[in-house]
XYZ file of C-alpha atoms in Angstrom:
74
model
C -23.661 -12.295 1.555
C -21.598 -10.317 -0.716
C -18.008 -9.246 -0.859
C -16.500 -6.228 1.208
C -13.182 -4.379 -0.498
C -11.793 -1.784 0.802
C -8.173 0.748 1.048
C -6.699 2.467 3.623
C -3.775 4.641 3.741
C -1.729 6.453 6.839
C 1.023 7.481 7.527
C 2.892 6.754 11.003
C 5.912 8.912 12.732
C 7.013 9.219 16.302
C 9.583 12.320 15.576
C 8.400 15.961 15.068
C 10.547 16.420 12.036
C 8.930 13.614 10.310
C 12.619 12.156 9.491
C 10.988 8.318 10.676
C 7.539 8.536 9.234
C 6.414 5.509 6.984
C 3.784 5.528 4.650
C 1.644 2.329 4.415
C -1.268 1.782 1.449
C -3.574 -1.459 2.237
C -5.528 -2.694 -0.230
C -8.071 -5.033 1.384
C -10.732 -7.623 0.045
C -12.903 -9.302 2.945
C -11.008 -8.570 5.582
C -7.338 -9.566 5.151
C -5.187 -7.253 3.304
C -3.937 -8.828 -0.406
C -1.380 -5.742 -1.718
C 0.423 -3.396 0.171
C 2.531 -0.424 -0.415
C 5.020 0.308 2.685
C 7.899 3.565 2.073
C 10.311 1.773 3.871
C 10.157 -1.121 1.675
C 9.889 1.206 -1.576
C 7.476 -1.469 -3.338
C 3.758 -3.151 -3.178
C 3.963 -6.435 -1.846
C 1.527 -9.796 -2.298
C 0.165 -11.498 0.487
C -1.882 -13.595 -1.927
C -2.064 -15.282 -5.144
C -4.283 -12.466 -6.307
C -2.160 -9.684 -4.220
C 1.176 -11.052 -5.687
C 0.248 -10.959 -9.312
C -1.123 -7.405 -8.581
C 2.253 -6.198 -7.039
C 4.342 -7.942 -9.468
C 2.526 -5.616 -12.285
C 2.480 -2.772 -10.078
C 6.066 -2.314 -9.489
C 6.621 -2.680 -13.152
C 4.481 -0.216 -14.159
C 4.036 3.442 -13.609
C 1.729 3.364 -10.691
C 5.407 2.742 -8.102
C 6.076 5.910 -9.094
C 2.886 7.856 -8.379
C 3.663 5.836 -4.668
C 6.998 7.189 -4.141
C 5.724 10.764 -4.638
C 2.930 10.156 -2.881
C 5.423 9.589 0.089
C 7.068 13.011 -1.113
C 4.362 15.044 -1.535
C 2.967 13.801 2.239
């Protein structure tokens, strides 16, 4: 009945300095999440065919770099 995509974004910290938080960027299609972004790794990251081709041109190009600032500027 159609296809369902969506992205989500959050970041998660247990200290009040922020000095542990992680930032985590889902991409999802139908449900199960193909591409991620996660600060503590420091790149996107395939969990499919699709999603691994995706990250492997991601982290080549300039969009790791609007991610890492992203990280900064949150």
């Amino acid at each position: 009945d159609g296809y369902y995509h969506s992205r989500w974004n959050k970041c998660i910290y247990s200290s009040h300095d922020l000095s542990d938080m992680v930032f985590i960027d889902n991409y999802i299609f139908n449900k199960d999440v193909y591409i991620q972004f996660n600060s503590t790794v420091g790149k996107y990251v395939g969990y499919t065919e699709h999603g691994v081709k995706n990250a492997q041109a991601w982290n080549s190009d300039g969009r790791l770099q609007q991610e890492r600032a992203e990280v900064e500027r949150v």
